[in-house]
Amino acid sequence: MFAVVQTKCLDSAILTECPATRNRDSCAVRLTGGADSAGSPSKPQTLEREMAMKPDVLNDRAREALRVSESRYRRLFETARDGILLLNADTGQIEDVNPYLIQMLGYTHAEFLGKKLWEVGAFADIAESKEIFAVLQEKGYVRYDDLPLKTIFGKKVDVEFVSNSYNCEGVKVIQCNIRDISGRHDADRVLREFKAIVDASDDAIVSTSLDGVIKSWNPGAERLFGHTADEAIGSSMMLIVPPGLPDEGTEMIAPLSGGDKVEHVEAVRRHKDGRLIDISVTISPIRDKCGKTIATTRIARDITGYKQAANHRIALEEQLRESQKMEAIGTLAGGIAHDFNNIIAAILGNAELALEDTKISPSAQTSIAEIRKAASRGRDLVQQILAFSRRQPTERKRIKVDLVVFEAVRLLRATMPARLSLDVHCSSNVPPVMADATQIEQVLINLATNAMQAMPSGPGRISIRLDMVMLDAALAAGQQALRAMHTRHAGPAVRIAVSDTGAGIGAAVRERIFEPFFTTKPVNQSTGLGLSVVHGIVQGHEGAITVASEPGMGTTFMIYLPVADDAAGASDDDTSAAAAPPALKPGTGQSVLYLDDDDSLVFLVKRLLERRGYRVSAYTDAKEALAALRADSTAFDLVVTDYNMPGMSGLDVAREVRTIRADLPVAVATGFVDEALRVQAGDAGVRELIFKADDVEIFCATLQRLLPPHSLPKSP
């Protein structure tokens, strides 16, 4: 019948017994209407009806209602998870304290009761405790969001302190609620430290929702991607994803939802200014209290520089491998050049003799000429390999480039298909350069041959132009090769341009066009060395080569060579003089001792020289040859020995000849000549190094230069 019983002192929400309620009989009781036995609401009881009730019945019911109410609020007081103090508003003495505050501060219940607030150790160190109490008495309310207290053990406790006063049956009571916020402070501190770490990170740290909407964006992300936090937060991650590429984080929701972390995924992102950035990103799930993935965090690091360095390292490694490959080829070429050129020399020499023997048979001479042409190509291939590996010595002299161009054009016209035309223009007064004429001629022939192959069918045109340009900063700005040359040789330069009207070259091919063994031609149609040889020769002359081409627009190679100093090298006329050997005269019986371990060459040279009027003593064993020389040292006018022989080398033979007869000229024939051999040959007293694969005329001209004009008198 009585649903709610409230005391007047409980109307003000005090969660405990107030001093005024200790005399329960003095508290009036107000009854509120409940429900009658029929369940229908009853009308409020009038005061007269209340007074008409028997006093003892009324008192019993009031006491029971009060007991229930006090028990209920006492449980709330004792089980509250905040500390509660009740103070006498007049004296400041502590009237009651709940168990949670006892547990929080470590003092016993007895150590609190009867003492004034500022006499309890936890509050004794707070100088303003009395001031707080005075303010509370005056205003009835005090709040401190962060008040430091100390437990009985000296541990610091940060609390939120709220105190208010109210009247209960004429008695003024102060209630203090004290909440421990140390955990909140620790969490705030951790958050502040975490934020400081995130803000100080050079990496971009971003959090996103599961659908890729940006929720946080640290300064590292601002620096990396260019967008401010205000611009990024609320936007999709596609803000920084280049068009056509996916957002890897959104695609990885499934593994992230399973609790997996995706580490070090390489991706490409777009800066606000449009440039692309290579990043490495680690994506981790953010979970709620139940462990469900609700968002993601992404830590991205700029690896653009690393990737560039890695690509540069890969390029350097590739260059090193190519260099090692070329070194191996050079070593192999040097090793086999001697033996290979022995074969070439035998073919060329015998072809020359066969031409002499078949003058009455034009068809035979045609076949022999083809044999000689094929052998010459084999010899030139070895020369190309040696030149590319830089194992072939160069002889740079002061030359007129137009003479070299005309000689190359003469050779090209003889081999060029009739469907192709060749235009040549050489400007007047082009200054001379310091160069190896043979190698510059090789450059022109290689480039022109490459142009012919670029026009395999139909009409076409090859143009060769020679002029002088001023190599200044403006011209060098667009080409790295020219910038390097400009650093060493700024000023006038000789330029040779070789152009064709072929199909042109795409950018991908242009980037690799000078790489060794790189070719776009079918197998067996190209060695991939032609342009690499050109590049190597031009670099060896301290020059530069560039290529300009677009698909369908033809191709132009530009060669730049530094102009020769006025005092450098020999005279310009030396080029033509050196190019043409002197007219050959038949021998007059001069005696030649020829030594070679190759029977075919011994047989060839003996026949070749005897036809030209020389007497030849040919040997395949060095000891036998030296024994013949010791037997009659005056019987010979010249010693020609092979360089690479078993037992004794040609240099060993030359040294032995000097001990037998110091004035007897010695020539060493070899299939491979390098600078080291030149030096060693000079020290051994060798008069001439003869390249075996040279034409017969050059070989005979060398012997004619070394031999006396007439056979020397022989001893009796």
XYZ file of C-alpha atoms in Angstrom:
716
model
C 0.000 0.000 0.000
C 2.953 2.371 0.619
C 5.180 2.443 -2.459
C 7.766 5.087 -1.545
C 8.864 6.364 1.789
C 11.156 9.386 1.904
C 12.486 11.308 4.834
C 12.768 15.040 4.563
C 16.551 14.836 4.936
C 16.731 12.358 2.036
C 14.884 14.752 -0.271
C 18.177 16.558 -0.824
C 19.862 13.400 -2.235
C 22.153 12.697 0.711
C 23.278 9.121 0.252
C 23.563 8.382 3.967
C 22.016 8.907 7.365
C 22.204 12.537 8.461
C 22.675 13.504 12.078
C 19.099 14.700 12.252
C 17.754 11.230 11.390
C 19.429 9.504 14.279
C 16.314 10.353 16.370
C 13.944 8.532 14.075
C 10.881 9.474 16.076
C 11.463 13.146 15.353
C 11.266 12.714 11.549
C 7.824 13.261 10.083
C 6.702 10.800 7.498
C 4.896 11.679 4.287
C 2.923 8.911 2.704
C 2.315 8.816 -1.005
C -0.537 7.059 -2.604
C -0.125 3.473 -3.699
C -2.717 1.059 -5.109
C -5.698 -0.564 -3.407
C -6.467 -4.241 -3.397
C -8.364 -3.919 -6.654
C -5.360 -2.441 -8.395
C -6.973 0.925 -9.047
C -5.236 4.115 -7.936
C -6.356 5.468 -4.560
C -6.942 9.097 -3.838
C -4.404 10.953 -1.726
C -4.968 10.534 1.935
C -6.081 13.688 3.645
C -4.349 15.061 6.693
C -7.479 14.518 8.691
C -7.518 10.820 7.792
C -3.871 10.529 8.714
C -4.512 12.137 12.090
C -7.477 9.867 12.580
C -5.347 6.779 12.328
C -4.112 5.244 15.484
C -0.757 6.719 16.540
C 0.923 3.387 17.264
C 0.078 1.961 13.835
C 1.348 5.098 12.126
C 4.597 5.094 14.075
C 5.305 1.432 13.333
C 4.819 1.899 9.614
C 6.943 5.032 9.560
C 9.748 3.360 11.394
C 9.731 0.422 8.999
C 9.723 2.697 5.960
C 12.559 4.713 7.402
C 14.576 1.587 8.149
C 14.194 0.331 4.606
C 15.140 3.716 3.178
C 18.184 4.061 5.407
C 19.314 0.528 4.584
C 18.996 1.212 0.876
C 21.015 4.399 0.941
C 23.578 2.982 3.377
C 24.310 0.249 0.830
C 24.775 2.907 -1.845
C 27.125 4.819 0.435
C 29.213 1.779 1.308
C 29.413 0.302 -2.189
C 30.038 3.552 -4.070
C 33.180 3.515 -6.294
C 33.956 7.098 -5.302
C 35.275 8.187 -1.925
C 32.649 10.000 0.225
C 33.234 12.200 3.247
C 30.501 13.745 5.433
C 31.578 16.809 7.403
C 30.024 18.907 10.092
C 29.407 22.171 8.324
C 30.138 24.249 11.384
C 33.296 22.563 12.709
C 34.723 20.740 9.697
C 34.833 17.514 11.670
C 34.427 14.280 9.718
C 31.115 12.636 10.570
C 31.431 9.618 8.292
C 33.631 8.106 5.542
C 32.869 5.281 3.122
C 35.010 2.148 2.589
C 36.230 3.171 -0.861
C 37.946 6.310 0.480
C 39.473 4.229 3.289
C 40.848 1.852 0.654
C 42.023 4.727 -1.572
C 43.980 6.637 1.089
C 44.908 3.823 3.463
C 43.628 5.421 6.695
C 41.300 3.511 9.036
C 37.736 4.511 9.738
C 38.726 5.587 13.254
C 41.554 7.773 11.919
C 38.968 9.758 9.970
C 36.064 10.111 12.439
C 35.986 13.117 14.744
C 38.916 14.825 13.082
C 38.759 17.943 11.109
C 39.415 17.665 7.407
C 42.787 19.396 7.528
C 43.941 17.168 10.391
C 43.862 13.986 8.327
C 47.230 13.222 6.732
C 45.911 13.036 3.199
C 44.621 16.606 3.434
C 47.113 17.949 5.986
C 49.670 18.858 3.313
C 47.170 20.949 1.387
C 47.694 24.485 2.670
C 44.424 25.712 1.296
C 42.300 23.063 3.026
C 40.995 25.593 5.548
C 40.415 28.089 2.757
C 38.478 25.468 0.834
C 36.354 24.815 3.896
C 35.688 28.528 4.355
C 34.632 28.892 0.718
C 32.435 25.857 1.066
C 30.766 27.284 4.139
C 30.099 30.522 2.308
C 29.104 29.301 -1.156
C 27.990 25.763 -0.458
C 29.928 24.267 -3.433
C 33.610 23.621 -4.300
C 35.051 21.629 -7.254
C 38.647 20.696 -8.097
C 39.201 18.742 -11.291
C 42.748 17.783 -10.366
C 43.683 17.697 -6.691
C 46.824 15.857 -5.593
C 46.518 13.748 -2.418
C 48.911 11.393 -0.693
C 48.038 8.032 0.785
C 49.224 7.015 4.222
C 52.068 5.228 2.411
C 53.186 8.418 0.618
C 51.885 7.438 -2.803
C 50.529 10.315 -4.874
C 46.889 10.055 -5.906
C 45.292 12.479 -8.348
C 41.616 13.023 -7.520
C 38.608 14.923 -8.721
C 37.173 16.688 -5.613
C 33.533 17.855 -5.535
C 31.959 19.169 -2.326
C 28.569 20.691 -1.606
C 26.553 21.567 1.529
C 22.858 21.159 2.246
C 20.406 21.227 5.179
C 18.899 18.124 6.687
C 16.141 18.843 9.288
C 17.813 22.081 10.177
C 21.308 20.624 10.364
C 23.856 21.845 7.720
C 25.842 18.947 6.280
C 28.847 18.954 3.892
C 29.332 16.022 1.532
C 32.662 15.524 -0.284
C 32.845 13.180 -3.288
C 36.433 12.158 -4.151
C 37.144 10.279 -7.410
C 40.535 8.713 -8.180
C 41.594 9.970 -11.630
C 45.173 8.654 -11.531
C 44.312 6.118 -14.256
C 42.869 8.869 -16.363
C 46.028 10.909 -15.832
C 48.162 7.952 -16.789
C 46.067 7.458 -19.893
C 46.281 11.163 -20.698
C 50.037 11.082 -20.193
C 50.384 8.035 -22.440
C 48.220 9.730 -25.052
C 50.296 12.915 -24.869
C 53.532 10.938 -25.184
C 52.090 8.881 -28.005
C 50.935 12.010 -29.797
C 54.385 13.578 -29.362
C 55.977 10.460 -30.842
C 53.519 10.390 -33.742
C 53.957 14.109 -34.408
C 57.764 13.847 -34.281
C 57.943 10.844 -36.620
C 59.438 11.358 -40.061
C 57.142 8.591 -41.275
C 53.581 9.258 -42.308
C 51.181 7.814 -39.699
C 47.544 7.722 -40.757
C 44.461 6.049 -39.347
C 41.484 5.206 -41.521
C 38.076 3.647 -41.240
C 37.542 0.247 -42.818
C 36.196 1.896 -45.958
C 39.344 3.992 -46.333
C 38.211 7.343 -44.911
C 41.081 9.227 -43.251
C 40.574 9.766 -39.505
C 44.000 11.093 -38.451
C 46.964 12.556 -40.340
C 50.266 13.344 -38.627
C 52.857 16.007 -39.647
C 54.942 13.268 -41.275
C 52.034 12.593 -43.618
C 51.773 16.312 -44.358
C 55.459 16.401 -45.317
C 55.364 13.183 -47.324
C 52.157 13.767 -49.295
C 51.837 17.574 -49.229
C 48.260 17.683 -47.910
C 47.528 19.317 -44.552
C 45.584 17.463 -41.879
C 42.566 19.684 -42.494
C 42.658 18.782 -46.188
C 43.126 15.058 -45.631
C 40.934 14.167 -42.638
C 37.521 13.092 -43.839
C 38.770 12.386 -47.357
C 39.280 8.970 -48.906
C 42.753 7.431 -49.102
C 42.285 7.646 -52.866
C 43.332 11.276 -52.374
C 46.953 10.111 -52.569
C 46.559 7.060 -54.817
C 47.552 7.638 -58.472
C 44.769 7.119 -61.028
C 44.422 3.514 -62.089
C 46.097 2.085 -58.980
C 44.297 0.459 -56.013
C 44.428 1.382 -52.339
C 46.273 -1.603 -50.909
C 44.911 -1.011 -47.401
C 41.284 -1.288 -48.484
C 42.072 -4.455 -50.435
C 43.614 -6.030 -47.309
C 40.576 -5.666 -45.030
C 40.071 -9.449 -44.914
C 43.491 -10.305 -43.427
C 43.353 -7.216 -41.221
C 39.951 -8.245 -39.882
C 41.487 -11.564 -38.975
C 44.022 -9.751 -36.817
C 46.967 -9.965 -39.207
C 49.390 -7.100 -39.718
C 50.575 -6.415 -43.254
C 54.192 -5.262 -43.195
C 56.435 -3.419 -45.651
C 54.204 -3.418 -48.704
C 55.757 -1.340 -51.471
C 53.340 0.999 -53.195
C 53.250 4.175 -55.269
C 51.518 7.294 -53.978
C 50.892 10.732 -55.453
C 52.084 13.951 -53.828
C 49.842 16.988 -53.823
C 52.057 18.527 -56.535
C 51.467 15.496 -58.771
C 54.811 13.739 -58.490
C 54.870 10.039 -57.681
C 56.411 8.706 -54.481
C 57.603 5.175 -53.748
C 56.601 4.165 -50.217
C 56.863 1.179 -47.914
C 53.697 0.876 -45.801
C 52.813 -1.258 -42.795
C 49.073 -1.633 -42.121
C 47.782 -2.754 -38.713
C 44.235 -3.321 -37.405
C 42.658 -1.123 -34.698
C 40.337 -3.207 -32.478
C 37.611 -2.387 -30.019
C 37.318 -3.888 -26.506
C 35.801 -7.025 -27.946
C 38.697 -7.542 -30.378
C 36.725 -6.595 -33.459
C 38.657 -4.684 -36.127
C 37.062 -1.254 -36.457
C 39.753 0.766 -38.245
C 43.333 0.593 -39.567
C 46.548 2.438 -38.938
C 49.103 2.893 -41.697
C 52.748 3.795 -41.286
C 54.309 4.853 -44.591
C 57.964 5.596 -45.271
C 59.343 7.365 -48.322
C 61.632 4.929 -50.148
C 61.947 6.945 -53.356
C 65.600 7.723 -52.653
C 66.222 4.147 -51.610
C 64.607 2.849 -54.784
C 66.640 5.264 -56.894
C 69.818 4.215 -55.094
C 68.849 0.565 -55.530
C 68.212 1.099 -59.234
C 71.518 2.942 -59.500
C 73.232 0.084 -57.685
C 71.602 -2.422 -60.019
C 72.767 -0.355 -62.987
C 76.296 -0.217 -61.578
C 76.238 -3.952 -60.949
C 75.061 -4.471 -64.492
C 77.837 -2.217 -65.752
C 80.312 -4.160 -63.642
C 79.058 -7.431 -65.074
C 79.318 -6.020 -68.577
C 82.788 -4.710 -67.785
C 83.803 -8.115 -66.476
C 82.233 -9.684 -69.531
C 84.202 -7.348 -71.764
C 87.360 -8.029 -69.793
C 86.767 -11.744 -70.228
C 86.104 -11.224 -73.926
C 89.228 -9.108 -74.191
C 91.285 -11.750 -72.454
C 89.765 -14.420 -74.656
C 90.226 -12.285 -77.749
C 93.834 -11.607 -76.900
C 94.377 -15.294 -76.282
C 92.780 -16.510 -79.485
C 93.701 -13.554 -81.709
C 97.157 -14.958 -82.371
C 95.898 -18.381 -83.423
C 92.876 -16.997 -85.251
C 94.943 -14.483 -87.165
C 97.365 -17.261 -88.092
C 94.446 -18.901 -89.860
C 93.359 -15.610 -91.434
C 96.921 -14.916 -92.560
C 97.172 -18.335 -94.175
C 93.858 -17.835 -95.978
C 94.713 -14.313 -97.178
C 98.242 -15.251 -98.211
C 97.218 -18.339 -100.111
C 94.360 -16.416 -101.717
C 96.895 -13.854 -102.917
C 99.101 -16.581 -104.414
C 96.053 -18.238 -105.958
C 95.060 -14.971 -107.620
C 98.518 -14.775 -109.127
C 98.265 -18.379 -110.313
C 94.811 -18.068 -111.882
C 95.053 -14.905 -113.916
C 93.818 -16.735 -116.976
C 90.673 -17.994 -115.186
C 88.306 -15.110 -114.347
C 85.774 -17.416 -112.700
C 88.432 -18.851 -110.365
C 89.654 -15.370 -109.528
C 86.087 -14.358 -108.608
C 85.820 -17.259 -106.183
C 89.210 -16.539 -104.690
C 88.308 -12.883 -104.289
C 85.239 -13.947 -102.301
C 87.446 -16.120 -100.099
C 89.749 -13.181 -99.507
C 86.765 -10.920 -98.747
C 85.379 -13.393 -96.176
C 88.794 -13.746 -94.538
C 89.093 -9.972 -94.356
C 85.716 -9.795 -92.588
C 86.930 -12.391 -90.087
C 90.060 -10.325 -89.472
C 87.983 -7.170 -89.016
C 85.693 -8.937 -86.534
C 88.676 -9.783 -84.346
C 89.804 -6.176 -84.642
C 86.371 -4.992 -83.538
C 86.379 -7.231 -80.499
C 89.887 -6.117 -79.578
C 88.949 -2.466 -80.083
C 85.825 -2.810 -77.965
C 87.709 -4.481 -75.133
C 90.413 -1.798 -75.549
C 93.114 -4.383 -76.008
C 93.979 -3.022 -79.428
C 96.463 -0.136 -79.219
C 95.523 3.133 -80.885
C 97.821 5.501 -82.727
C 96.405 8.991 -82.450
C 97.883 11.473 -84.857
C 96.929 14.863 -86.181
C 94.600 14.067 -89.068
C 92.206 15.811 -91.430
C 88.829 14.230 -90.875
C 87.587 14.973 -94.411
C 90.251 12.648 -95.852
C 89.056 9.876 -93.523
C 85.442 10.548 -94.541
C 86.282 10.309 -98.243
C 88.153 7.026 -97.709
C 85.225 5.563 -95.748
C 82.783 6.723 -98.429
C 84.900 5.066 -101.120
C 84.620 1.732 -99.291
C 80.913 2.208 -98.597
C 79.970 2.956 -102.197
C 81.492 -0.360 -103.236
C 79.221 -2.325 -100.882
C 76.058 -0.217 -100.747
C 72.917 -1.568 -102.477
C 71.895 0.366 -105.564
C 68.500 1.221 -104.042
C 70.241 3.400 -101.431
C 71.831 6.788 -102.069
C 74.750 8.284 -100.161
C 75.034 12.047 -99.728
C 78.267 13.544 -98.383
C 78.949 17.119 -97.416
C 82.193 18.296 -95.819
C 82.462 21.924 -94.806
C 85.634 23.744 -95.742
C 88.247 24.716 -93.192
C 87.312 22.002 -90.696
C 90.238 21.902 -88.248
C 92.268 18.709 -87.750
C 91.805 16.390 -84.773
C 94.065 14.049 -82.821
C 92.749 10.629 -83.795
C 93.490 7.163 -85.078
C 92.438 7.412 -88.713
C 91.681 3.692 -88.968
C 89.383 3.793 -85.957
C 87.517 6.908 -87.121
C 87.038 5.219 -90.468
C 85.723 2.164 -88.607
C 83.253 4.384 -86.749
C 81.884 5.798 -89.996
C 81.620 2.377 -91.649
C 79.868 0.887 -88.604
C 77.348 3.740 -88.463
C 76.701 3.614 -92.203
C 76.338 -0.181 -92.079
C 73.870 0.212 -89.233
C 71.958 2.743 -91.359
C 71.855 0.300 -94.295
C 70.418 -2.398 -92.019
C 67.756 0.077 -90.843
C 66.532 0.291 -94.473
C 66.289 -3.374 -95.525
C 64.009 -2.727 -98.489
C 62.926 0.040 -100.801
C 64.744 3.286 -101.533
C 66.564 5.129 -98.794
C 69.203 7.747 -98.175
C 72.278 7.937 -95.963
C 73.819 11.329 -95.309
C 77.269 12.043 -93.891
C 78.014 15.636 -92.934
C 81.221 17.089 -91.530
C 81.404 20.539 -89.960
C 82.667 22.462 -86.965
C 80.512 23.601 -84.024
C 81.109 25.602 -80.880
C 80.744 23.286 -77.903
C 79.377 25.706 -75.314
C 77.130 25.339 -72.284
C 73.975 25.865 -74.352
C 74.791 23.021 -76.753
C 75.930 20.725 -73.929
C 72.866 21.373 -71.745
C 70.633 18.825 -73.425
C 73.027 15.845 -73.543
C 74.890 14.245 -70.665
C 77.667 12.983 -72.954
C 78.209 16.512 -74.295
C 78.277 17.950 -70.769
C 81.121 15.601 -69.869
C 83.037 16.558 -73.035
C 82.319 20.260 -72.442
C 83.961 19.977 -69.027
C 87.198 18.717 -70.632
C 87.186 20.363 -74.057
C 84.986 23.427 -74.223
C 85.239 25.447 -77.417
C 85.374 24.432 -81.087
C 84.734 20.788 -81.911
C 84.551 18.738 -85.101
C 81.125 17.172 -85.679
C 80.329 14.220 -87.922
C 76.640 13.464 -88.498
C 75.478 10.163 -89.990
C 71.744 10.135 -90.827
C 69.350 7.704 -92.430
C 65.718 7.703 -93.562
C 64.909 4.400 -91.874
C 62.120 3.470 -89.482
C 63.609 5.324 -86.521
C 64.208 4.185 -82.952
C 61.896 4.262 -79.936
C 62.880 5.646 -76.535
C 63.328 2.206 -74.919
C 65.822 1.134 -77.595
C 67.633 4.504 -77.554
C 68.409 4.066 -73.866
C 70.233 0.783 -74.539
C 71.558 1.372 -78.021
C 75.238 1.519 -77.006
C 75.072 -1.488 -74.666
C 77.318 -4.374 -75.709
C 75.505 -7.324 -77.281
C 72.223 -5.395 -77.382
C 70.561 -5.717 -80.756
C 67.058 -5.584 -82.190
C 68.076 -7.600 -85.228
C 67.349 -11.318 -85.664
C 69.848 -13.909 -84.488
C 72.826 -14.405 -86.859
C 72.310 -10.971 -88.401
C 74.139 -8.920 -85.782
C 76.724 -9.415 -83.037
C 75.400 -6.445 -81.045
C 78.928 -5.013 -80.992
C 78.838 -2.470 -83.840
C 77.496 0.543 -81.940
C 79.288 -0.512 -78.764
C 82.564 -0.413 -80.680
C 81.653 3.024 -82.018
C 80.893 4.255 -78.513
C 84.163 2.841 -77.171
C 86.241 4.409 -79.949
C 84.652 7.841 -79.533
C 85.186 7.742 -75.771
C 88.778 6.673 -76.340
C 89.230 9.859 -78.397
C 87.815 12.002 -75.533
C 84.798 12.773 -77.690
C 81.060 12.249 -77.391
C 78.346 10.545 -79.412
C 74.612 11.291 -79.315
C 71.608 9.840 -81.080
C 68.415 11.588 -82.167
C 65.553 9.474 -83.428
C 61.825 8.938 -83.277
C 59.774 6.101 -84.784
C 59.059 6.897 -88.409
C 61.463 9.884 -88.446
C 64.814 8.267 -89.239
C 67.946 8.364 -87.097
C 70.927 10.709 -86.765
C 74.134 9.907 -84.906
C 76.314 12.898 -83.982
C 79.999 12.410 -83.222
C 81.914 15.235 -81.544
C 85.734 15.249 -81.458
C 87.946 17.854 -79.795
C 89.998 20.015 -82.142
C 93.744 19.267 -82.150
C 96.082 21.757 -80.511
C 98.256 23.672 -82.953
C 101.434 22.051 -81.632
C 100.013 18.537 -81.265
C 101.030 15.513 -83.334
C 102.565 15.281 -86.724
C 101.690 17.259 -89.821
C 98.304 16.868 -91.463
C 99.893 15.320 -94.536
C 101.032 12.294 -92.552
C 97.598 10.735 -92.907
C 97.775 10.092 -96.592
C 101.430 9.178 -96.418
C 100.820 6.601 -93.732
C 97.753 5.213 -95.419
C 99.526 4.213 -98.638
C 102.491 1.768 -98.404
C 105.520 2.474 -100.575
C 105.700 0.882 -103.998
C 107.020 -2.682 -103.731
C 110.219 -3.670 -105.497
C 111.212 -7.258 -106.138
C 113.919 -8.707 -103.940
C 117.460 -9.067 -105.103
C 118.295 -12.313 -103.412
C 118.265 -11.085 -99.797
C 118.241 -13.973 -97.322
C 115.429 -14.276 -94.767
C 115.343 -16.715 -91.857
C 111.660 -17.385 -91.118
C 110.581 -19.193 -87.935
C 107.005 -20.230 -87.054
C 105.558 -23.301 -85.343
C 102.620 -23.294 -87.773
C 103.488 -25.461 -90.804
C 100.897 -23.822 -93.026
C 102.357 -20.350 -92.456
C 105.912 -21.554 -92.954
C 104.874 -23.115 -96.254
C 102.984 -19.931 -97.274
C 105.677 -17.395 -96.372
C 108.432 -19.402 -98.046
C 106.536 -19.520 -101.345
C 105.362 -15.909 -101.065
C 108.810 -14.413 -100.466
C 110.595 -16.625 -102.970
C 108.181 -15.420 -105.662
C 109.205 -11.875 -104.814
C 112.926 -12.473 -105.226
C 114.022 -13.420 -101.719
C 115.872 -16.480 -100.471
C 114.063 -18.077 -97.525
C 115.260 -20.537 -94.891
C 112.110 -21.663 -93.098
C 111.975 -23.474 -89.731
C 109.289 -24.697 -87.356
C 111.650 -25.346 -84.432
C 113.429 -22.474 -82.643
C 116.477 -24.516 -81.657
C 117.058 -25.631 -85.244
C 116.724 -22.060 -86.501
C 119.206 -20.715 -83.927
C 121.610 -23.552 -84.678
C 121.548 -22.594 -88.381
C 122.226 -18.961 -87.427
C 125.149 -19.927 -85.213
C 126.565 -22.070 -88.005
C 126.733 -19.056 -90.344
C 125.531 -15.756 -88.860
C 126.420 -13.804 -91.996
C 124.243 -15.982 -94.201
C 121.096 -14.054 -93.292
C 119.952 -10.472 -93.859
C 116.796 -10.622 -91.682
C 115.209 -12.849 -89.027
C 111.394 -13.033 -88.899
C 110.040 -15.091 -85.991
C 106.623 -15.912 -84.654
C 105.898 -14.520 -81.174
C 103.822 -17.253 -79.559
C 105.672 -20.581 -79.807
C 106.187 -23.498 -77.448
C 109.479 -23.574 -75.568
C 110.865 -20.222 -76.692
C 108.845 -17.106 -77.488
C 109.716 -14.799 -80.337
C 111.228 -12.359 -77.829
C 113.479 -15.112 -76.456
C 114.616 -15.817 -80.015
C 115.306 -12.100 -80.584
C 117.462 -11.906 -77.456
C 119.426 -14.981 -78.548
C 119.922 -13.487 -82.031
C 121.440 -10.364 -80.446
C 124.019 -12.508 -78.670
C 124.901 -14.227 -81.924
C 124.918 -11.162 -84.179
C 123.893 -7.810 -82.711
C 123.413 -5.969 -86.025
C 121.075 -8.531 -87.558
C 117.539 -7.039 -87.758
C 114.779 -9.099 -86.106
C 111.029 -8.784 -86.745
C 108.393 -10.547 -84.634
C 105.131 -11.611 -86.281
C 102.051 -11.992 -84.101
C 98.320 -12.217 -84.350
C 97.831 -9.819 -81.412
C 99.717 -6.630 -80.549
C 99.209 -4.638 -77.383
C 101.190 -1.918 -75.612
C 102.853 -4.373 -73.240
C 104.213 -6.374 -76.184
C 105.485 -3.197 -77.850
C 107.494 -2.314 -74.753
C 108.855 -5.835 -74.303
C 109.756 -6.077 -77.976
C 111.710 -2.831 -77.822
C 113.651 -4.063 -74.787
C 114.467 -7.317 -76.598
C 115.911 -5.418 -79.583
C 113.085 -6.202 -82.004
C 113.084 -3.802 -84.966
C 109.442 -4.307 -86.030
C 106.222 -5.959 -84.875
C 104.333 -7.440 -87.824
C 100.601 -8.038 -87.597
C 99.982 -11.419 -89.207
C 96.538 -10.633 -90.532
C 97.733 -7.631 -92.526
C 97.511 -7.763 -96.283
C 100.336 -9.420 -98.154
C 101.439 -6.062 -99.590
C 101.821 -4.572 -96.095
C 103.752 -7.635 -94.913
C 106.116 -7.483 -97.867
C 106.516 -3.695 -97.533
C 107.607 -4.156 -93.912
C 110.246 -6.713 -94.922
C 111.448 -4.453 -97.734
C 111.909 -1.634 -95.195
C 113.985 -3.854 -92.875
C 116.132 -5.565 -95.514
C 119.171 -3.952 -97.100
C 118.682 -2.971 -100.750
C 121.040 -5.762 -101.826
C 122.113 -9.031 -100.308
C 125.105 -8.559 -98.052
C 128.374 -10.303 -99.017
C 128.559 -13.754 -97.461
C 131.583 -15.150 -95.687
C 133.555 -17.751 -97.663
